Short mmCIF file of C-alpha atoms and ligand atoms in Angstrom, two decimals:
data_model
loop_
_atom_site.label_atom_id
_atom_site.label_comp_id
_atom_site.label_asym_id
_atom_site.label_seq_id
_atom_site.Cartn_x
_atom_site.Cartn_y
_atom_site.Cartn_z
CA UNK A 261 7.36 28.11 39.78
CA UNK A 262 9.24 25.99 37.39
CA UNK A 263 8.92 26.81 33.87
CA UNK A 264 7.57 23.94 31.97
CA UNK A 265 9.56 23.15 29.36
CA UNK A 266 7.68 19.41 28.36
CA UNK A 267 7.58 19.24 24.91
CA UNK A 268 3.71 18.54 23.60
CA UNK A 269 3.53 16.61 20.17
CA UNK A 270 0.40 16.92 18.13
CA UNK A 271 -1.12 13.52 17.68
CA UNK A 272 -1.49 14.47 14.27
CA UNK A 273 1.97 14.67 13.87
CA UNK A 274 2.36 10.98 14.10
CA UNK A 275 -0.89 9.67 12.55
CA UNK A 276 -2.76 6.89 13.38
CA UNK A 277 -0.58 3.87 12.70
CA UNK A 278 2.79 6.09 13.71
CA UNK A 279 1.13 7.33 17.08
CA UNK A 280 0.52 3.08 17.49
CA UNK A 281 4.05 2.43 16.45
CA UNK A 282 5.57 5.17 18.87
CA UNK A 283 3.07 4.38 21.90
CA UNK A 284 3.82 0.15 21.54
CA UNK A 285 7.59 0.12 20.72
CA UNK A 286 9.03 -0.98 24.00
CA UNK A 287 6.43 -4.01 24.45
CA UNK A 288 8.12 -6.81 23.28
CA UNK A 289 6.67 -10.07 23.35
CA UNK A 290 7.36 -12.48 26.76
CA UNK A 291 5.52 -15.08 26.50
CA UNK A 292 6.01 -17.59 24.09
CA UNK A 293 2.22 -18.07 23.92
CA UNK A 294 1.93 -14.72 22.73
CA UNK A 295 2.36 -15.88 18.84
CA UNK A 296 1.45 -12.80 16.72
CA UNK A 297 1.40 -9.16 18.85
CA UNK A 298 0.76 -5.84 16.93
CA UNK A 299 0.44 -4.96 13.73
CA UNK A 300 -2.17 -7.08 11.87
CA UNK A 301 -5.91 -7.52 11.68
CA UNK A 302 -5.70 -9.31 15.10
CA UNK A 303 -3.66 -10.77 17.99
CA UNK A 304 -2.27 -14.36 17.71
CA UNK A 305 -2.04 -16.96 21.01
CA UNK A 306 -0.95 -19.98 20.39
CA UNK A 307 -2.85 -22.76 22.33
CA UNK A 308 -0.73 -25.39 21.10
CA UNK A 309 -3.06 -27.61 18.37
CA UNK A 310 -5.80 -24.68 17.98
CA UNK A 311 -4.29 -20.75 17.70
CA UNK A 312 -6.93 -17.71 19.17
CA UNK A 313 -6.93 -15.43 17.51
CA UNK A 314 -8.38 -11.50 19.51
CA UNK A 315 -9.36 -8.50 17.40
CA UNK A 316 -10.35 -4.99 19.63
CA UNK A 317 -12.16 -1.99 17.87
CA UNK A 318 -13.63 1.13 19.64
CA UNK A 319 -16.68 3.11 18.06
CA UNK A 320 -17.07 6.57 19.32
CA UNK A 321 -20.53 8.70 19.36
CA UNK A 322 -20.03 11.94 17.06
CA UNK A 323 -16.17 9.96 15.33
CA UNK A 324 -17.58 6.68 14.19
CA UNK A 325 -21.58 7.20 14.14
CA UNK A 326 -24.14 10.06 14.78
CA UNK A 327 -26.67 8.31 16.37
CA UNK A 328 -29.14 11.15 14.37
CA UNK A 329 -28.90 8.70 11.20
CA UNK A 330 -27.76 5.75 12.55
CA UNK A 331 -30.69 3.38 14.34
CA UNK A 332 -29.45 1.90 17.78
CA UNK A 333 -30.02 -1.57 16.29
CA UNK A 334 -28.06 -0.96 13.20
CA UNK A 335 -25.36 0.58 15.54
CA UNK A 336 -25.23 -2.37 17.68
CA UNK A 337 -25.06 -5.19 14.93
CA UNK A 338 -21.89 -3.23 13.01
CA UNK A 339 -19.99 -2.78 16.46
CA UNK A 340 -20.09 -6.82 16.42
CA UNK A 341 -19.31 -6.99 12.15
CA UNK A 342 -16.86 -4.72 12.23
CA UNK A 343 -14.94 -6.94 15.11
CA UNK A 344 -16.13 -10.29 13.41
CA UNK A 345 -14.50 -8.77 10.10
CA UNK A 346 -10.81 -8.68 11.96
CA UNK A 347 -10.55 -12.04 12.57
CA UNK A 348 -12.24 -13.30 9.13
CA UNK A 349 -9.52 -11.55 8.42
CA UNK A 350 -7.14 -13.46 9.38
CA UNK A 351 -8.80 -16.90 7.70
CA UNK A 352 -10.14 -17.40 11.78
CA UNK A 353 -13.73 -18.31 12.49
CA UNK A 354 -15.03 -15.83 14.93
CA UNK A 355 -16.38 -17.76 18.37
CA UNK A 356 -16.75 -15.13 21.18
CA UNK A 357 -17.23 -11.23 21.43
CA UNK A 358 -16.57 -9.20 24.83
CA UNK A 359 -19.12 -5.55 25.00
CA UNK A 360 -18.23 -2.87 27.25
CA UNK A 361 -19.99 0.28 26.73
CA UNK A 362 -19.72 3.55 28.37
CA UNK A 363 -22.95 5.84 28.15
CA UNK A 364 -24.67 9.17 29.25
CA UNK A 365 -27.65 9.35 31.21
CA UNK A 366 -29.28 10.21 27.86
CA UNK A 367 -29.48 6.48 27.12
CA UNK A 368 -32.50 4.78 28.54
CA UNK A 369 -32.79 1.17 29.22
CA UNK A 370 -35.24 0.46 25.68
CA UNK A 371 -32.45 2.58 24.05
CA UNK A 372 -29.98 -0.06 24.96
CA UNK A 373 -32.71 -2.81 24.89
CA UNK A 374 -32.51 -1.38 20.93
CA UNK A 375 -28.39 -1.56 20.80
CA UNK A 376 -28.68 -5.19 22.44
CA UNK A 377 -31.27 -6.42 19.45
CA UNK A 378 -28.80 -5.40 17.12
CA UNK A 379 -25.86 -7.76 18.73
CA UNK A 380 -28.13 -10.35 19.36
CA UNK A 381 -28.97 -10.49 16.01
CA UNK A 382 -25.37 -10.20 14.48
CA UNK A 383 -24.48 -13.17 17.20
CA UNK A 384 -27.20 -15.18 16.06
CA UNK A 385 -25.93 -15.04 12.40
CA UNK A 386 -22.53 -15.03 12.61
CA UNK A 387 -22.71 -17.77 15.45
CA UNK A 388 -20.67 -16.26 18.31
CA UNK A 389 -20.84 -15.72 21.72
CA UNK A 390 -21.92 -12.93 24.19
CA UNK A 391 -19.09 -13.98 26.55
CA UNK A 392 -18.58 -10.56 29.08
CA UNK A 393 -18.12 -6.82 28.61
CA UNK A 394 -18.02 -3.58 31.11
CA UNK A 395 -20.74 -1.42 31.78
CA UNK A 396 -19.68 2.40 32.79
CA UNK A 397 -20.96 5.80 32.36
CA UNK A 398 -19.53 8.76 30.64
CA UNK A 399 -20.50 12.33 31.08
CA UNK A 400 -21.12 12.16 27.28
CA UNK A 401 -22.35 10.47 24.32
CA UNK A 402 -21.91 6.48 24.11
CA UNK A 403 -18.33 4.88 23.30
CA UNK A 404 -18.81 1.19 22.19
CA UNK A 405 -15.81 -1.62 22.78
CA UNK A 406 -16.03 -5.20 21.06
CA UNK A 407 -13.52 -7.48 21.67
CA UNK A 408 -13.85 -10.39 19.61
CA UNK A 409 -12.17 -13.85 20.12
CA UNK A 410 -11.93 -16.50 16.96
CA UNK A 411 -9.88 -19.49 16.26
CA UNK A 412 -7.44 -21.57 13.19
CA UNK A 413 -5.40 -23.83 12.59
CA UNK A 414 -1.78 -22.72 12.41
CA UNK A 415 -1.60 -23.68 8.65
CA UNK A 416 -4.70 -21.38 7.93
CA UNK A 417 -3.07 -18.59 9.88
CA UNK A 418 -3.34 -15.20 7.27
CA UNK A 419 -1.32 -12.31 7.70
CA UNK A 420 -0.86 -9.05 6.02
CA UNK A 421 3.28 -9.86 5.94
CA UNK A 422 3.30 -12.61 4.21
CA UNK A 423 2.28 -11.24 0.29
CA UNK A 424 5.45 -12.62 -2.12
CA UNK A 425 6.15 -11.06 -5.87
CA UNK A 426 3.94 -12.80 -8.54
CA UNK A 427 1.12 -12.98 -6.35
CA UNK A 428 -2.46 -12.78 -8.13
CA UNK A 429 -4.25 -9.64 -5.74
CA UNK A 430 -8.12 -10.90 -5.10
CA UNK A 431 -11.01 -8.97 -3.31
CA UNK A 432 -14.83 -10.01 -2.57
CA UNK A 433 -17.63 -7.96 -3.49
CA UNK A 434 -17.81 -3.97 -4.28
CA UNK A 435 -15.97 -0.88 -2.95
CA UNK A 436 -17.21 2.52 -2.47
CA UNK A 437 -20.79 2.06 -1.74
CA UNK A 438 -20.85 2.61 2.25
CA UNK A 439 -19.02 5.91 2.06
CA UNK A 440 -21.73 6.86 -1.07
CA UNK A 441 -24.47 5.83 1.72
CA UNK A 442 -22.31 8.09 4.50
CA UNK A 443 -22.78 11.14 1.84
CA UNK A 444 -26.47 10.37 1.66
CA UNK A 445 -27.21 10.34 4.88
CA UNK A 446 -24.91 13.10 5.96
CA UNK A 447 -27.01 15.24 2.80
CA UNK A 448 -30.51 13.96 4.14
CA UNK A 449 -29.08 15.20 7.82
CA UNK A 450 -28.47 18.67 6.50
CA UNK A 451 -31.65 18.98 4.89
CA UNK A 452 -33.20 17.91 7.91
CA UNK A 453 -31.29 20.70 9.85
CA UNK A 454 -32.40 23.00 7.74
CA UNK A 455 -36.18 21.82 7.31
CA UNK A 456 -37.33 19.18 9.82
CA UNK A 457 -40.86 18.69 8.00
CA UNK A 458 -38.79 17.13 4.72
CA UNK A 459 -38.85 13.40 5.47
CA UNK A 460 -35.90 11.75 4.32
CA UNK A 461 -36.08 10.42 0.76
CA UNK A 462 -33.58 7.29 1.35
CA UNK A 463 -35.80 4.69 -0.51
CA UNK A 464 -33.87 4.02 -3.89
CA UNK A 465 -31.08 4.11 -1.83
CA UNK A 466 -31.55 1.04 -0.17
CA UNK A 467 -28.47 -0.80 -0.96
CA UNK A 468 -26.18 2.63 -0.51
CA UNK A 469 -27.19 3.02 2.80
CA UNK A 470 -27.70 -0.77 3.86
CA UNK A 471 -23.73 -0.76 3.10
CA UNK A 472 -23.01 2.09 5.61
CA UNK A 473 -25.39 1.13 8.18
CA UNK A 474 -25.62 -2.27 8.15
CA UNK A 475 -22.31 -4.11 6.83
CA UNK A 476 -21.96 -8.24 6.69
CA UNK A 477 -18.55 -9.66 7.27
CA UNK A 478 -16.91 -12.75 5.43
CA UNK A 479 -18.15 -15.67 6.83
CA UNK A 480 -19.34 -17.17 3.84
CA UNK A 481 -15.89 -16.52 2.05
CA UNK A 482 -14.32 -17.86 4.76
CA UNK A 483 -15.96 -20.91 4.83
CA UNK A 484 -15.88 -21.12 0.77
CA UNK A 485 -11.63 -21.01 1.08
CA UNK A 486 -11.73 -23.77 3.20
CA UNK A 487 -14.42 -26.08 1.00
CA UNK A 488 -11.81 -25.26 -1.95
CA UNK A 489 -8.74 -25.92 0.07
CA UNK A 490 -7.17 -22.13 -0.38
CA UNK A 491 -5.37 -20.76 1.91
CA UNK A 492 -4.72 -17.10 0.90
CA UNK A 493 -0.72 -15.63 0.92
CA UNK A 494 -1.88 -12.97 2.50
CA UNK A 495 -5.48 -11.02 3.80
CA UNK A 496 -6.70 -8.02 4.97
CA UNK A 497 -10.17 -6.45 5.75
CA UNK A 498 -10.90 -3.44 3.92
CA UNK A 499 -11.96 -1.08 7.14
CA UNK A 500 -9.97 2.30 6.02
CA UNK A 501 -10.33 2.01 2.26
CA UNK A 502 -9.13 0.15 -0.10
CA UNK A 503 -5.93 1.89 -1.42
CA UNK A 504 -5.16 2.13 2.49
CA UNK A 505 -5.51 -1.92 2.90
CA UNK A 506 -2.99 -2.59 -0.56
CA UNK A 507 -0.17 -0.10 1.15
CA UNK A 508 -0.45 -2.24 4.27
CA UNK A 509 -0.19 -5.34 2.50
CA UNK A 510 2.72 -3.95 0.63
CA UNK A 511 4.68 -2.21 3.27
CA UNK A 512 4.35 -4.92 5.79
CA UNK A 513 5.36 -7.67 3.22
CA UNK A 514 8.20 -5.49 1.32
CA UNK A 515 6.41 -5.80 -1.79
CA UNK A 516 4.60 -3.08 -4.28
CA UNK A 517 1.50 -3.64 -6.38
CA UNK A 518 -0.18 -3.87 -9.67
CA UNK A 519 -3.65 -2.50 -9.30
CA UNK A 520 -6.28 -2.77 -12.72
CA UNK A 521 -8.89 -0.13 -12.26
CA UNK A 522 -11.10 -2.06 -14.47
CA UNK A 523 -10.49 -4.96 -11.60
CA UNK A 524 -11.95 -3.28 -8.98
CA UNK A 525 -15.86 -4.28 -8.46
CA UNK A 526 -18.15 -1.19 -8.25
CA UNK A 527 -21.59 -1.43 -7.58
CA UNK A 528 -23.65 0.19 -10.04
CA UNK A 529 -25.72 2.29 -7.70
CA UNK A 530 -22.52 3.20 -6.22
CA UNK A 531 -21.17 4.47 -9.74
CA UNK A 532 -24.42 6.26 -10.40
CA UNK A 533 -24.37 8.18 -6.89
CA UNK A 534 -20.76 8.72 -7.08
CA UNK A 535 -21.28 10.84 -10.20
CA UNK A 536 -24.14 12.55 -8.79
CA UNK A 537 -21.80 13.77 -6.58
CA UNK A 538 -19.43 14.63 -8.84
CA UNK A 539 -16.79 12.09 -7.66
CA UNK A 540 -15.30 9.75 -9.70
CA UNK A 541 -15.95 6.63 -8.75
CA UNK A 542 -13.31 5.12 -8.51
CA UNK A 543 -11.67 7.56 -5.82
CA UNK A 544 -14.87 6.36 -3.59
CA UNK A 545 -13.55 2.97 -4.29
CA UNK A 546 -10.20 3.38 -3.53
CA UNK A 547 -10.71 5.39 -0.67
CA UNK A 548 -13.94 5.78 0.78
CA UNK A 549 -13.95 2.42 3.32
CA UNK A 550 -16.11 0.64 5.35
CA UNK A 551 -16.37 -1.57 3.25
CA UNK A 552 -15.66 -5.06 5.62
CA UNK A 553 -14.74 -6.82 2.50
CA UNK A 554 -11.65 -8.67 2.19
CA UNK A 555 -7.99 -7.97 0.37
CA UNK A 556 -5.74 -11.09 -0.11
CA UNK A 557 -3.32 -12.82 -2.41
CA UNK A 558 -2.97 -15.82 -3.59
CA UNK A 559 -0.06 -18.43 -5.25
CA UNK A 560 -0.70 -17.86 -8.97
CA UNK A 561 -1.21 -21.80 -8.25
CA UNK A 562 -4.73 -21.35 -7.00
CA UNK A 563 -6.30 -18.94 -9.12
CA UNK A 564 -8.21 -22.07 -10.92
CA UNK A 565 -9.54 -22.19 -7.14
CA UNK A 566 -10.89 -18.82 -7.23
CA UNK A 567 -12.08 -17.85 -11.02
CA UNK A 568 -15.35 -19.56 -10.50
CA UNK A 569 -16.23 -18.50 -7.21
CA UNK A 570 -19.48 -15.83 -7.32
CA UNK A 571 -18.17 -12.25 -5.61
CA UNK A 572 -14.34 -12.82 -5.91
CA UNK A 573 -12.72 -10.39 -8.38
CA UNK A 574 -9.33 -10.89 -9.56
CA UNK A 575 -7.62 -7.06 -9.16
CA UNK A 576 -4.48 -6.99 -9.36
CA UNK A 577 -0.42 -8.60 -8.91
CA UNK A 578 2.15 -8.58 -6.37
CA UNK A 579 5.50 -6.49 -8.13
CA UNK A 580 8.77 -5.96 -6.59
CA UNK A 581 8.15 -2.79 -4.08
CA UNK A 582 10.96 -0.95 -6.59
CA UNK A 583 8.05 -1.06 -8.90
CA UNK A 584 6.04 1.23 -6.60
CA UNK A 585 1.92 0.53 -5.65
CA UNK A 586 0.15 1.64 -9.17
CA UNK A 587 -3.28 1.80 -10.75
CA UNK A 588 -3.37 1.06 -14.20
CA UNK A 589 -6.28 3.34 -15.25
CA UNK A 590 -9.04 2.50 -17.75
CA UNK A 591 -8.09 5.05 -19.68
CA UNK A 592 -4.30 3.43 -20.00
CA UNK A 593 -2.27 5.21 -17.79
CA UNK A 594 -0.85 4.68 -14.89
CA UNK A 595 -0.24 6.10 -11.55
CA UNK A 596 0.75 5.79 -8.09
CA UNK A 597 -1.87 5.10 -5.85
CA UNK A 598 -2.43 7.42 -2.73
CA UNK A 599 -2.77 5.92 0.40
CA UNK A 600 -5.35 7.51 2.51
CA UNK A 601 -8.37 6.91 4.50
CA UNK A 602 -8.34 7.20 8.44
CA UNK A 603 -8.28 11.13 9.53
CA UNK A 604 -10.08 10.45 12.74
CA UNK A 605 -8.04 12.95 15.56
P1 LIG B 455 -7.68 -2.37 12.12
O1 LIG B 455 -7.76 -1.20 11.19
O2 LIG B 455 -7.53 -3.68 11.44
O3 LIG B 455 -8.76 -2.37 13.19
P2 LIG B 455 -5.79 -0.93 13.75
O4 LIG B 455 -5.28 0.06 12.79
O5 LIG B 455 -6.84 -0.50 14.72
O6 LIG B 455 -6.30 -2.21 12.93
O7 LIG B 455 -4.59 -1.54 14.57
C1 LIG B 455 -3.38 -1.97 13.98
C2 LIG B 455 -2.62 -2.78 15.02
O8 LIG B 455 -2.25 -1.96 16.12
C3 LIG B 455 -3.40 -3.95 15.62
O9 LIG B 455 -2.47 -5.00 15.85
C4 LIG B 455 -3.90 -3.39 16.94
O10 LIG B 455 -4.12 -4.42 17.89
C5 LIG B 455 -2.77 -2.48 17.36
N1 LIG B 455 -3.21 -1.33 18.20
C6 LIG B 455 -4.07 -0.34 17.85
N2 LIG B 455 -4.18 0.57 18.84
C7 LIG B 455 -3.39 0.14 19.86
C8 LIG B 455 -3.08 0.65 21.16
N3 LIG B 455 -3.61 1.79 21.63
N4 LIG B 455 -2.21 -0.05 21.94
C9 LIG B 455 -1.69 -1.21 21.48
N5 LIG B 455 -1.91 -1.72 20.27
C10 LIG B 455 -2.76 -1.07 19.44
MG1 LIG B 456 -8.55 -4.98 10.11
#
């Protein structure tokens, strides 16, 4: 028998965005339709006066939700958000969403009778579509695949590329508090493991674990650039974490950044929990994602456009990358940011 001498790589070794990299290099684009390929919140087509813009995100049973914490319902209007948020993302409105699902035998018809009340209801407020999907089984656990399908106009278009030096560094609304909520419920799960009788005390921790469970993406904001005529430099949805979403930005545009700590919005629930935990709170900021708000820039220009908008927070400036991606602590120092987040293999 031949020896086999095929080299096996780790899939670790390469990370999540290098493993993409590696796996995608030899698919250049053809088709001069095919406007905007990998490597940013979504895909671009151009259609010629509108441009489509097609986000795809998987959720896995036991890697993106345990279904012991997470209502069907819940689970089934975030599989839409978190697609939705992709091509806010990229200043798009979001029209149509594809659902394929593969499931167990475990899951009964009212189970996904639950999961369908959930994307109905996420549909119904964020006005899309229910346009197709695929419907197979898997010998375990439920794996959940939105495609969603939005459009702009090719002046509107937001990438992550496209941040210059001077740049004023925005975000909407409050970092940190879904992966607080994720601790909570992953606490209340253990306790529950350990003593089934103890009902869950998740009460006062209402907005916490309304953040993890039940996200919103940027419609409004969305809609609010467009009322004041802004068209951001550059955007991003913050999915991974924060500090992961600035190094993006950075890298892809060839710029660093100027971060304020005393910039970046923390809830106050979120600040109490945090140090309940003992983590500092703004490390669950910077890191802890899920957030499905939004990261852009904007022309120094424009900030009059922004200041008096309700739940945009000025955080930051664009630097030349020689200057590095820094935080600028409350206390007065500063230091490099780390990025981090996604650890999913
Ligand atoms: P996000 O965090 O915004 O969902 P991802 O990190 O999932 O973005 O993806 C980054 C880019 O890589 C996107 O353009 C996405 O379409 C592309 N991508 C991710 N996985 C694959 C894959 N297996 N094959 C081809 N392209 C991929
Ligand atoms: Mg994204």
């Amino acid at each position: 028998m031949a020896e086999n001498t095929e080299k096996r790589t780790d899939v670790n070794e390469l990370g999540e965005f290098g493993l993409i990299d590696h796996l995608t290099k030899n698919f250049p684009l053809k088709n001069k339709s095919s406007f905007k390929g990998i490597g940013d919140d979504a895909a671009v087509i151009d259609n010629g006066k509108k441009m489509t813009v097609i986000s795809t995100d998987m959720l896995v049973e036991g890697i993106h939700f345990d279904l012991m914490y997470s209502p069907l319902k819940h689970l089934g209007y975030k599989s839409v958000i978190v697609n939705l948020s992709d091509i806010y993302a990229m200043n798009a409105i979001p029209k149509q969403i594809t659902m394929s699902l593969a499931f167990s035998n475990r899951f009964s018809v009212e189970a996904l009778e639950e999961f369908y009340s959930g994307v109905k209801l996420a549909c119904e407020r964020y006005n899309v579509d229910l346009v197709g999907g695929d419907t197979t089984s898997s010998p375990k656990g439920i794996i959940i695949s939105v495609t969603a399908i939005g459009e702009v106009e090719k002046d509107k278009l937001t990438y992550r590329s496209t941040a210059k030096v001077g740049d004023v560094m925005c975000v909407t609304g409050d970092f940190g508090a879904a992966y607080l909520g994720l601790q909570i419920l992953e606490r209340e799960k253990q306790i529950f493991a350990s003593s089934p009788g103890v009902q869950p005390d998740l009460e006062d921790q209402s907005y916490l674990v309304g953040r993890q469970l039940k996200p919103e993406a940027q419609k409004d904001m969305i809609e609010t650039f467009r009322k004041v005529d802004l068209v951001p430099t550059s955007m991003i949805d913050v999915s991974d974490g924060l500090a992961s979403e600035i190094f993006h930005i950075c890298k892809k545009s060839g710029v660093g950044a100027f971060v304020e700590e005393s910039g970046v919005p923390i809830h106050p629930d979120a600040e109490m929990m945090a140090l309940k935990f003992r983590i500092d709170p703004i490390a669950c900021a910077l890191s802890g994602g899920e957030d499905y708000e939004l990261l852009f820039t904007i022309d120094p220009k424009d900030v009059e456009k922004v200041k008096y908008i309700a739940g945009i927070y000025i955080m930051g400036e664009i630097v030349e990358a020689s200057e590095g991606i820094k935080l600028h602590t409350k206390g007065g120092n500063i230091h490099p940011i780390k990025a981090q987040g996604w650890k999913h293999f």
